[in-house]
Amino acid sequence: MFDLILKFLQTPGQVLLVQGPPGSGKTTFALEILNSLDETHKIYASSRVAPARLRLQFPWIDEVIDTMSGRTARASWIDELHDLRRVEPDTIFNQVLRLKHSKQRAVLVVDSWEGAIRNTNDEGRKMLESAVLSELDESKVSVVIVVEDSKKAGDLGYLVDGIVTLDQAELDGRRVRTIAMNKLRGFSVPTKRGIFSLDKARFTILPNGLRQPRSNSPPKPLEPVPHPPHAFSLGSKDMDQMLGGSIPRGSFLLVDVDSSVSPLEIRTILNMMRANFINQKGPCVIVPTAAYSSDTVAESLSKYVGWEAIDERVRILEYNQSLAPKKWRLVMKSNLSDDVKTFAHAWDELAKISPHRMLDINVDKAVQVYGRDELSVPGLTELGANMRDTEGLNIAITSTDSKLRDQWLSVVDYHLKIKNADGSLVIYGVKPFTPLYGVDLNFDKGYPVLNLMQIV
C-alpha cells in the first residue's frame, strides 16, 4: 500500500489528502513519505510542530536534510522546512508560487491545512487553495495535505486526487492503528485497508498475511533458535521476547486462533515451532487439524527437518485406518480409551530419545473425533501431569469453545490469541498480558520465519 502511495505521488500534479483524528499518525505518515522519496525536492511546511522540535522528535529526518545539500539541487533546512505559524498568509502563498515556477520535481507537505488557513479570510483561503491545487502538472509538483477534521476541510475532498484516512481503535483493550485508501485516482487499489505501526517513530504498514516463498527459492532446513538452559524457544526470537524471553520446560501453551486466520498460516507457524524443536533433537507428537491429513503435515514439515528426522522423532496421529503404514504415522481407532493407551505407548517410546518432548495438539480435532463430553477420563488427566513432570513443551491450538479448551485454559502457563485484522495477522498475549503485535510471516530464509512489530 505504501509503495502504491509513493508511486502515486511520483506522478507530477497529484494531490493527496491525509485525514484522521488527533494522534492517529498523520504527521509521521507525511514525514515517512518524504523520507522514502528519491530524486525529489522535498518541502515540509508545518503549522503544528516547530522545525527544531521535528528534528528532535524524528532524528531520522536528517536523512532527508542531508540529501538537500545544494540550493540548485536541494534546498537547505532553513529555507525549505517552513513553519507556517511564523509567516504571514501572503508569504505562504508566494512560497508556493515560487516552488511551482521553479519547474523542479518536488513534493510539498502542508501539515496542517487548518493551520495554514487559520488566520486568513475567505479570499486568502481561496488564493492559497488555488496556489496549492492549480497547474500542478506543469509545475511538476505533487502535494500532500494533512487535515485534522475532514468536515472542516470544505471542498478539498472533491478537489484532490487521492484520500487516505488514518484511524485508531481498540482490539481487546489494545490499540490498533488502521489506514484506509478511500481514493487514488488513476490507480488500481488491490488492498484498500491495512494495519500500521508507529514503532520507533516510523510509519510501517504491516504485510497482508503470509508472504509466500519465491517460486525459484527452494525450501531449506530450518536453522533453529537455540533453547536456553532449562527452557524452550518457539522458533521466533520475537515471539520468545514477547513471552518473556523463553518458555520454561514443562510449560503449557494455548493458542486461540480466530476463524479469519487461514489454516495455511497456522500450519506455517506450527511448522516453525515444530521444526525448531525437532532440529534440536527433540521428539514431537502432532494431532493435526481436520484441514490437513497426516500425509500433508508430514510432507510440509519434512522440507525443514528432513524425512530421517520425521521417521525417528515425529509421530503424527491419523484417524483414517485405510492409509498405508508409515513409521511416523500413529493410527488411532477413534475410541478414547484405546487411543489414550496407543498415544501413551508412543509417548513413552519417544522418551528413549529424549525426555523433553513436544506435544502439538489441535483441540478442535480431538473434540470432533471424541465428542465434547468424553474428554475428561482419568487417563487423560494423568497423561497431562506426566507431560509437565517430564519437562516437555505442550502446545494446544483451538478455534472454538469446548470443555477440552476450558481444561487447557485452567492449567496453561501461556495463552495467546492470533487474529486477522484488516488483512494482516496480529498476535497478543492474554497470559501474560502483552501489547498487540503485527506478524510478518515469510520464507525469506527458505523456511518459516516469524517477525513481530508492536502496534504503537
Short mmCIF file of C-alpha atoms in Angstrom, two decimals:
data_model
loop_
_atom_site.label_atom_id
_atom_site.label_comp_id
_atom_site.label_asym_id
_atom_site.label_seq_id
_atom_site.Cartn_x
_atom_site.Cartn_y
_atom_site.Cartn_z
CA MET A 1 0.00 0.00 0.00
CA PHE A 2 2.77 2.44 0.90
CA ASP A 3 4.67 1.74 -2.33
CA LEU A 4 1.48 2.48 -4.27
CA ILE A 5 1.10 5.82 -2.46
CA LEU A 6 4.71 6.72 -3.32
CA LYS A 7 4.14 5.82 -6.96
CA PHE A 8 1.01 7.96 -6.93
CA LEU A 9 2.93 10.99 -5.63
CA GLN A 10 5.80 10.49 -8.05
CA THR A 11 3.36 11.38 -10.82
CA PRO A 12 3.58 15.20 -11.03
CA GLY A 13 0.43 17.10 -10.19
CA GLN A 14 -1.15 14.64 -7.78
CA VAL A 15 -2.72 15.92 -4.57
CA LEU A 16 -3.15 13.53 -1.64
CA LEU A 17 -5.39 14.37 1.29
CA VAL A 18 -4.41 12.70 4.59
CA GLN A 19 -7.14 12.84 7.22
CA GLY A 20 -7.68 11.39 10.67
CA PRO A 21 -8.26 12.31 14.31
CA PRO A 22 -5.50 13.74 16.55
CA GLY A 23 -2.86 11.16 17.41
CA SER A 24 -3.68 8.86 14.50
CA GLY A 25 -0.20 9.21 12.95
CA LYS A 26 -0.74 11.77 10.15
CA THR A 27 2.47 13.74 10.77
CA THR A 28 4.60 10.59 10.97
CA PHE A 29 2.94 9.34 7.78
CA ALA A 30 3.75 12.58 5.96
CA LEU A 31 7.36 12.53 7.18
CA GLU A 32 7.71 8.90 6.10
CA ILE A 33 6.55 9.84 2.61
CA LEU A 34 9.27 12.48 2.34
CA ASN A 35 11.85 10.13 3.80
CA SER A 36 11.04 7.47 1.19
CA LEU A 37 11.06 9.59 -1.98
CA ASP A 38 14.25 9.70 -4.03
CA GLU A 39 15.36 12.23 -6.64
CA THR A 40 12.66 14.64 -5.45
CA HIS A 41 12.84 18.10 -3.93
CA LYS A 42 11.17 17.71 -0.52
CA ILE A 43 9.43 20.56 1.28
CA TYR A 44 7.71 20.18 4.63
CA ALA A 45 5.53 23.12 5.69
CA SER A 46 4.47 22.80 9.32
CA SER A 47 1.87 24.77 11.21
CA ARG A 48 1.78 22.32 14.14
CA VAL A 49 5.35 21.39 15.05
CA ALA A 50 8.36 23.71 15.02
CA PRO A 51 11.33 22.61 12.87
CA ALA A 52 13.69 22.24 15.86
CA ARG A 53 11.20 20.01 17.62
CA LEU A 54 10.72 17.92 14.49
CA ARG A 55 14.47 17.31 14.33
CA LEU A 56 14.48 16.22 17.96
CA GLN A 57 11.38 14.02 17.76
CA PHE A 58 12.22 12.46 14.39
CA PRO A 59 16.01 12.21 14.19
CA TRP A 60 15.78 10.08 11.04
CA ILE A 61 14.60 13.21 9.18
CA ASP A 62 18.30 14.08 8.95
CA GLU A 63 18.32 11.65 6.07
CA VAL A 64 16.02 13.98 4.20
CA ILE A 65 18.00 17.05 5.22
CA ASP A 66 21.31 15.53 4.18
CA THR A 67 20.03 14.97 0.65
CA MET A 68 19.26 18.72 0.39
CA SER A 69 22.91 19.75 0.24
CA GLY A 70 22.85 22.38 -2.51
CA ARG A 71 20.48 25.17 -3.40
CA THR A 72 20.31 24.28 -7.10
CA ALA A 73 19.54 20.59 -6.49
CA ARG A 74 18.27 20.60 -2.91
CA ALA A 75 17.12 23.33 -0.60
CA SER A 76 18.64 23.92 2.82
CA TRP A 77 16.87 23.13 6.10
CA ILE A 78 16.29 26.80 7.00
CA ASP A 79 14.93 27.79 3.58
CA GLU A 80 12.69 24.85 2.91
CA LEU A 81 11.33 23.46 6.19
CA HIS A 82 8.90 26.31 6.75
CA ASP A 83 7.00 26.96 9.95
CA LEU A 84 3.64 28.36 8.85
CA ARG A 85 2.94 29.69 12.32
CA ARG A 86 5.67 32.31 11.89
CA VAL A 87 4.88 33.75 8.47
CA GLU A 88 2.03 35.72 7.06
CA PRO A 89 -0.52 34.03 4.73
CA ASP A 90 0.61 36.04 1.68
CA THR A 91 4.16 34.83 2.32
CA ILE A 92 3.00 31.21 2.26
CA PHE A 93 1.17 31.99 -0.97
CA ASN A 94 4.32 33.45 -2.50
CA GLN A 95 6.43 30.50 -1.38
CA VAL A 96 4.07 28.05 -3.09
CA LEU A 97 4.12 30.10 -6.28
CA ARG A 98 7.95 30.24 -6.29
CA LEU A 99 8.08 26.49 -5.87
CA LYS A 100 5.71 25.94 -8.79
CA HIS A 101 7.51 28.42 -11.06
CA SER A 102 10.84 26.69 -10.45
CA LYS A 103 9.62 23.76 -12.61
CA GLN A 104 11.54 21.44 -10.29
CA ARG A 105 10.23 17.98 -9.46
CA ALA A 106 9.01 18.34 -5.88
CA VAL A 107 6.66 17.10 -3.18
CA LEU A 108 5.15 19.64 -0.83
CA VAL A 109 3.62 18.60 2.51
CA VAL A 110 1.25 21.05 4.17
CA ASP A 111 0.72 19.99 7.79
CA SER A 112 -1.91 21.01 8.60
CA TRP A 113 -4.36 22.69 6.24
CA GLU A 114 -6.39 24.12 9.12
CA GLY A 115 -3.24 25.73 10.49
CA ALA A 116 -2.28 27.17 7.10
CA ILE A 117 -5.61 28.97 6.70
CA ARG A 118 -6.27 29.71 10.38
CA ASN A 119 -5.53 33.44 10.12
CA THR A 120 -6.85 34.01 6.61
CA ASN A 121 -10.17 35.35 5.38
CA ASP A 122 -12.23 33.68 2.68
CA GLU A 123 -10.31 35.45 -0.06
CA GLY A 124 -6.96 34.43 1.41
CA ARG A 125 -8.10 30.83 1.77
CA LYS A 126 -9.24 30.72 -1.87
CA MET A 127 -5.93 32.21 -3.02
CA LEU A 128 -3.93 29.65 -1.08
CA GLU A 129 -6.21 26.88 -2.28
CA SER A 130 -5.72 27.98 -5.86
CA ALA A 131 -1.95 28.29 -5.40
CA VAL A 132 -1.63 24.77 -4.00
CA LEU A 133 -4.12 22.95 -6.21
CA SER A 134 -3.89 24.57 -9.65
CA GLU A 135 -1.45 23.98 -12.52
CA LEU A 136 0.46 21.27 -10.67
CA ASP A 137 1.02 19.15 -13.80
CA GLU A 138 3.01 21.92 -15.49
CA SER A 139 4.97 22.70 -12.32
CA LYS A 140 5.99 19.06 -11.62
CA VAL A 141 4.81 19.44 -8.02
CA SER A 142 2.79 16.91 -6.01
CA VAL A 143 1.16 17.90 -2.76
CA VAL A 144 0.26 16.12 0.49
CA ILE A 145 -2.34 17.98 2.54
CA VAL A 146 -2.86 16.94 6.16
CA VAL A 147 -6.23 17.77 7.72
CA GLU A 148 -7.39 17.29 11.31
CA ASP A 149 -11.12 17.47 10.65
CA SER A 150 -12.43 16.36 7.26
CA LYS A 151 -15.74 18.12 7.97
CA LYS A 152 -13.95 21.47 8.10
CA ALA A 153 -11.85 20.82 5.01
CA GLY A 154 -14.53 22.31 2.77
CA ASP A 155 -14.38 21.13 -0.83
CA LEU A 156 -10.87 19.68 -0.56
CA GLY A 157 -12.19 16.12 -0.73
CA TYR A 158 -13.63 16.84 -4.18
CA LEU A 159 -10.59 18.72 -5.46
CA VAL A 160 -7.83 16.28 -4.53
CA ASP A 161 -6.76 13.19 -6.48
CA GLY A 162 -6.31 10.84 -3.51
CA ILE A 163 -7.65 10.46 0.01
CA VAL A 164 -6.08 8.40 2.80
CA THR A 165 -7.72 8.02 6.21
CA LEU A 166 -5.76 7.08 9.33
CA ASP A 167 -7.56 5.96 12.46
CA GLN A 168 -7.06 4.08 15.72
CA ALA A 169 -9.34 1.78 17.69
CA GLU A 170 -9.15 -0.96 20.32
CA LEU A 171 -8.88 -4.71 19.98
CA ASP A 172 -9.43 -6.49 23.31
CA GLY A 173 -8.14 -3.43 25.16
CA ARG A 174 -5.12 -2.98 22.90
CA ARG A 175 -4.57 -0.16 20.43
CA VAL A 176 -4.76 -0.97 16.73
CA ARG A 177 -3.99 1.56 14.00
CA THR A 178 -5.64 1.38 10.56
CA ILE A 179 -5.09 3.00 7.17
CA ALA A 180 -7.80 3.19 4.52
CA MET A 181 -7.24 4.26 0.90
CA ASN A 182 -10.52 5.97 0.04
CA LYS A 183 -9.47 7.30 -3.35
CA LEU A 184 -6.42 7.10 -5.59
CA ARG A 185 -7.42 8.50 -8.97
CA GLY A 186 -5.89 6.69 -11.92
CA PHE A 187 -4.53 3.80 -9.85
CA SER A 188 -5.90 0.34 -9.20
CA VAL A 189 -6.04 -0.27 -5.43
CA PRO A 190 -5.97 -4.05 -4.72
CA THR A 191 -5.84 -3.58 -0.95
CA LYS A 192 -7.90 -0.73 0.47
CA ARG A 193 -7.33 -1.25 4.22
CA GLY A 194 -4.44 -2.25 6.40
CA ILE A 195 -2.83 -2.01 9.82
CA PHE A 196 0.20 0.10 10.57
CA SER A 197 2.56 0.81 13.46
CA LEU A 198 4.44 3.91 14.58
CA ASP A 199 7.13 1.84 16.30
CA LYS A 200 10.47 3.69 16.55
CA ALA A 201 8.75 6.82 15.16
CA ARG A 202 8.46 5.21 11.71
CA PHE A 203 5.28 4.61 9.75
CA THR A 204 5.18 0.93 8.80
CA ILE A 205 2.24 -0.81 7.14
CA LEU A 206 2.04 -4.48 8.09
CA PRO A 207 2.18 -7.14 5.36
CA ASN A 208 -1.06 -8.78 4.30
CA GLY A 209 -0.85 -12.23 5.87
CA LEU A 210 1.61 -14.91 4.82
CA ARG A 211 4.30 -13.86 2.35
CA GLN A 212 4.65 -16.87 0.06
CA PRO A 213 8.12 -18.16 -0.87
CA ARG A 214 9.57 -17.08 -4.19
CA SER A 215 8.98 -19.62 -6.94
CA ASN A 216 12.73 -20.00 -7.56
CA SER A 217 13.58 -20.33 -3.85
CA PRO A 218 13.70 -24.00 -2.75
CA PRO A 219 12.90 -24.83 0.89
CA LYS A 220 15.85 -25.19 3.28
CA PRO A 221 16.32 -26.98 6.61
CA LEU A 222 15.30 -24.64 9.39
CA GLU A 223 18.17 -23.14 11.37
CA PRO A 224 16.87 -23.42 14.92
CA VAL A 225 16.81 -20.71 17.53
CA PRO A 226 18.79 -22.41 20.33
CA HIS A 227 16.94 -23.37 23.50
CA PRO A 228 18.18 -21.52 26.61
CA PRO A 229 19.13 -23.67 29.61
CA HIS A 230 16.06 -25.26 31.21
CA ALA A 231 13.75 -23.57 28.68
CA PHE A 232 12.50 -23.76 25.09
CA SER A 233 12.40 -21.39 22.16
CA LEU A 234 9.32 -21.33 19.93
CA GLY A 235 11.48 -20.76 16.85
CA SER A 236 10.99 -16.98 16.73
CA LYS A 237 13.18 -14.64 18.76
CA ASP A 238 10.44 -12.01 18.63
CA MET A 239 7.79 -14.40 19.94
CA ASP A 240 10.13 -15.60 22.68
CA GLN A 241 10.76 -11.99 23.68
CA MET A 242 7.03 -11.26 23.73
CA LEU A 243 6.59 -14.08 26.26
CA GLY A 244 9.45 -13.02 28.49
CA GLY A 245 12.47 -14.40 26.66
CA SER A 246 11.82 -18.15 26.57
CA ILE A 247 9.36 -20.87 27.63
CA PRO A 248 10.35 -22.82 30.77
CA ARG A 249 10.38 -26.61 30.39
CA GLY A 250 7.10 -28.26 31.29
CA SER A 251 5.05 -25.27 30.17
CA PHE A 252 1.57 -25.44 28.65
CA LEU A 253 0.70 -23.01 25.86
CA LEU A 254 -2.81 -22.43 24.48
CA VAL A 255 -3.23 -20.57 21.18
CA ASP A 256 -6.71 -19.29 20.32
CA VAL A 257 -6.98 -18.84 16.56
CA ASP A 258 -9.72 -16.67 15.08
CA SER A 259 -11.72 -18.13 12.20
CA SER A 260 -10.39 -15.33 9.95
CA VAL A 261 -6.89 -16.89 10.07
CA SER A 262 -6.26 -19.38 7.27
CA PRO A 263 -5.25 -23.00 8.01
CA LEU A 264 -2.11 -22.44 5.89
CA GLU A 265 -0.98 -19.55 8.09
CA ILE A 266 -1.44 -21.62 11.25
CA ARG A 267 0.30 -24.65 9.73
CA THR A 268 3.24 -22.41 8.78
CA ILE A 269 3.55 -21.02 12.32
CA LEU A 270 3.30 -24.52 13.81
CA ASN A 271 5.87 -25.89 11.35
CA MET A 272 8.27 -23.19 12.55
CA MET A 273 7.74 -24.27 16.18
CA ARG A 274 7.89 -27.98 15.33
CA ALA A 275 11.00 -27.73 13.17
CA ASN A 276 12.78 -25.61 15.76
CA PHE A 277 12.14 -28.30 18.36
CA ILE A 278 12.86 -31.31 16.11
CA ASN A 279 16.09 -29.85 14.69
CA GLN A 280 17.44 -29.65 18.24
CA LYS A 281 16.97 -33.44 18.62
CA GLY A 282 13.56 -33.11 20.29
CA PRO A 283 10.78 -35.69 19.67
CA CYS A 284 7.35 -34.36 18.67
CA VAL A 285 3.80 -35.77 18.63
CA ILE A 286 1.28 -33.97 16.42
CA VAL A 287 -2.52 -34.09 16.49
CA PRO A 288 -3.21 -32.21 13.24
CA THR A 289 -6.18 -30.06 12.34
CA ALA A 290 -9.03 -31.53 10.33
CA ALA A 291 -7.95 -29.33 7.42
CA TYR A 292 -4.84 -31.46 6.75
CA SER A 293 -4.15 -35.18 6.63
CA SER A 294 -1.16 -36.75 8.33
CA ASP A 295 0.47 -37.13 4.89
CA THR A 296 0.13 -33.40 4.19
CA VAL A 297 1.52 -32.47 7.61
CA ALA A 298 4.49 -34.83 7.23
CA GLU A 299 5.22 -33.61 3.69
CA SER A 300 5.19 -29.93 4.66
CA LEU A 301 7.29 -30.47 7.80
CA SER A 302 9.84 -32.67 6.03
CA LYS A 303 11.01 -29.69 3.95
CA TYR A 304 12.51 -28.13 7.09
CA VAL A 305 13.65 -31.17 9.11
CA GLY A 306 14.18 -33.98 6.57
CA TRP A 307 12.50 -37.39 6.33
CA GLU A 308 15.07 -39.08 8.55
CA ALA A 309 14.11 -36.83 11.44
CA ILE A 310 10.40 -37.37 10.69
CA ASP A 311 10.79 -41.15 10.94
CA GLU A 312 12.96 -41.02 14.04
CA ARG A 313 11.44 -38.26 16.18
CA VAL A 314 7.94 -37.42 14.88
CA ARG A 315 4.61 -39.16 15.38
CA ILE A 316 1.50 -37.79 13.64
CA LEU A 317 -1.93 -39.05 14.66
CA GLU A 318 -4.18 -40.34 11.88
CA TYR A 319 -7.81 -41.48 12.19
CA ASN A 320 -8.11 -42.90 8.66
CA GLN A 321 -7.14 -46.53 9.18
CA SER A 322 -7.03 -47.30 5.44
CA LEU A 323 -3.83 -45.32 4.81
CA ALA A 324 -0.55 -47.14 4.22
CA PRO A 325 1.58 -47.72 7.35
CA LYS A 326 4.41 -45.29 7.99
CA LYS A 327 6.92 -45.27 10.80
CA TRP A 328 5.83 -41.74 11.73
CA ARG A 329 2.09 -42.38 11.34
CA LEU A 330 0.22 -43.18 14.57
CA VAL A 331 -3.07 -44.80 13.55
CA MET A 332 -5.91 -44.29 16.03
CA LYS A 333 -9.27 -46.10 16.36
CA SER A 334 -11.44 -43.12 17.39
CA ASN A 335 -12.08 -44.87 20.70
CA LEU A 336 -10.79 -42.70 23.51
CA SER A 337 -9.74 -45.42 25.96
CA ASP A 338 -7.84 -47.39 23.30
CA ASP A 339 -6.35 -44.27 21.73
CA VAL A 340 -5.06 -42.93 25.06
CA LYS A 341 -3.15 -46.18 25.50
CA THR A 342 -1.78 -46.03 21.94
CA PHE A 343 -0.74 -42.44 22.44
CA ALA A 344 0.86 -43.14 25.84
CA HIS A 345 2.87 -46.02 24.39
CA ALA A 346 4.21 -43.85 21.55
CA TRP A 347 4.90 -41.03 24.01
CA ASP A 348 6.94 -43.37 26.21
CA GLU A 349 8.84 -44.74 23.22
CA LEU A 350 9.91 -41.23 22.23
CA ALA A 351 11.20 -40.71 25.77
CA LYS A 352 14.04 -43.10 24.88
CA ILE A 353 15.30 -40.39 22.51
CA SER A 354 14.75 -37.51 24.94
CA PRO A 355 12.54 -36.99 27.99
CA HIS A 356 11.88 -33.45 26.77
CA ARG A 357 9.17 -33.99 24.18
CA MET A 358 6.81 -31.67 22.36
CA LEU A 359 3.06 -32.22 22.09
CA ASP A 360 1.22 -30.23 19.41
CA ILE A 361 -2.50 -30.92 19.69
CA ASN A 362 -5.37 -29.43 17.74
CA VAL A 363 -8.13 -29.29 20.35
CA ASP A 364 -10.92 -28.93 17.78
CA LYS A 365 -9.81 -32.16 16.07
CA ALA A 366 -9.85 -34.06 19.36
CA VAL A 367 -13.34 -32.74 20.15
CA GLN A 368 -14.53 -33.62 16.66
CA VAL A 369 -13.34 -37.22 16.96
CA TYR A 370 -14.25 -37.99 20.57
CA GLY A 371 -17.14 -35.63 21.25
CA ARG A 372 -17.47 -32.71 23.63
CA ASP A 373 -18.29 -34.74 26.74
CA GLU A 374 -15.81 -37.62 26.51
CA LEU A 375 -12.53 -35.86 27.07
CA SER A 376 -12.31 -35.97 30.85
CA VAL A 377 -11.24 -39.55 31.55
CA PRO A 378 -8.71 -40.11 34.37
CA GLY A 379 -6.07 -41.45 31.99
CA LEU A 380 -6.02 -38.19 30.07
CA THR A 381 -5.54 -36.18 33.28
CA GLU A 382 -2.65 -38.39 34.34
CA LEU A 383 -1.12 -38.04 30.90
CA GLY A 384 -1.22 -34.24 31.21
CA ALA A 385 0.52 -34.36 34.59
CA ASN A 386 3.17 -36.63 33.11
CA MET A 387 3.81 -34.16 30.29
CA ARG A 388 4.50 -31.38 32.78
CA ASP A 389 6.63 -33.59 35.05
CA THR A 390 8.85 -34.69 32.15
CA GLU A 391 9.53 -31.03 31.28
CA GLY A 392 8.25 -31.07 27.75
CA LEU A 393 6.64 -28.36 25.58
CA ASN A 394 2.88 -28.64 25.31
CA ILE A 395 1.05 -26.58 22.69
CA ALA A 396 -2.71 -26.64 22.08
CA ILE A 397 -4.39 -24.90 19.14
CA THR A 398 -8.12 -24.16 19.14
CA SER A 399 -10.67 -22.07 17.25
CA THR A 400 -13.88 -22.95 19.12
CA ASP A 401 -15.11 -23.15 22.70
CA SER A 402 -15.19 -26.62 24.27
CA LYS A 403 -14.70 -28.39 27.59
CA LEU A 404 -11.27 -29.55 26.49
CA ARG A 405 -10.28 -25.96 25.71
CA ASP A 406 -11.53 -24.92 29.15
CA GLN A 407 -9.46 -27.71 30.73
CA TRP A 408 -6.34 -26.46 28.96
CA LEU A 409 -7.16 -22.88 29.86
CA SER A 410 -7.33 -23.75 33.55
CA VAL A 411 -3.77 -25.12 33.58
CA VAL A 412 -1.90 -23.18 30.89
CA ASP A 413 1.11 -21.03 31.63
CA TYR A 414 0.74 -19.04 28.40
CA HIS A 415 -2.35 -18.02 26.45
CA LEU A 416 -2.03 -16.34 23.03
CA LYS A 417 -4.59 -15.10 20.53
CA ILE A 418 -3.99 -14.85 16.76
CA LYS A 419 -6.38 -12.91 14.54
CA ASN A 420 -6.62 -11.42 11.07
CA ALA A 421 -7.33 -7.69 11.29
CA ASP A 422 -7.87 -5.76 8.05
CA GLY A 423 -5.85 -8.32 6.11
CA SER A 424 -2.89 -8.52 8.50
CA LEU A 425 -2.05 -11.15 11.09
CA VAL A 426 -1.89 -9.87 14.67
CA ILE A 427 -0.95 -11.69 17.86
CA TYR A 428 -1.13 -10.80 21.54
CA GLY A 429 -0.79 -12.46 24.89
CA VAL A 430 -3.69 -12.87 27.30
CA LYS A 431 -1.49 -14.67 29.81
CA PRO A 432 0.80 -12.90 30.31
CA PHE A 433 -0.82 -9.69 29.10
CA THR A 434 1.08 -8.20 26.15
CA PRO A 435 0.54 -5.36 23.68
CA LEU A 436 -0.75 -6.07 20.19
CA TYR A 437 1.87 -7.16 17.65
CA GLY A 438 1.71 -7.31 13.89
CA VAL A 439 3.02 -10.55 12.36
CA ASP A 440 5.38 -10.73 9.39
CA LEU A 441 5.32 -14.39 8.38
CA ASN A 442 7.68 -15.12 5.50
CA PHE A 443 10.04 -17.59 3.83
CA ASP A 444 12.91 -15.17 3.16
CA LYS A 445 15.45 -17.69 4.52
CA GLY A 446 13.89 -20.70 2.78
CA TYR A 447 11.96 -21.77 5.89
CA PRO A 448 9.21 -20.17 8.01
CA VAL A 449 10.34 -17.01 9.79
CA LEU A 450 8.07 -15.02 12.13
CA ASN A 451 8.90 -11.42 13.00
CA LEU A 452 6.77 -9.18 15.22
CA MET A 453 6.20 -5.42 15.28
CA GLN A 454 4.49 -3.81 18.25
CA ILE A 455 1.50 -1.66 17.33
CA VAL A 456 2.27 1.71 18.96
#
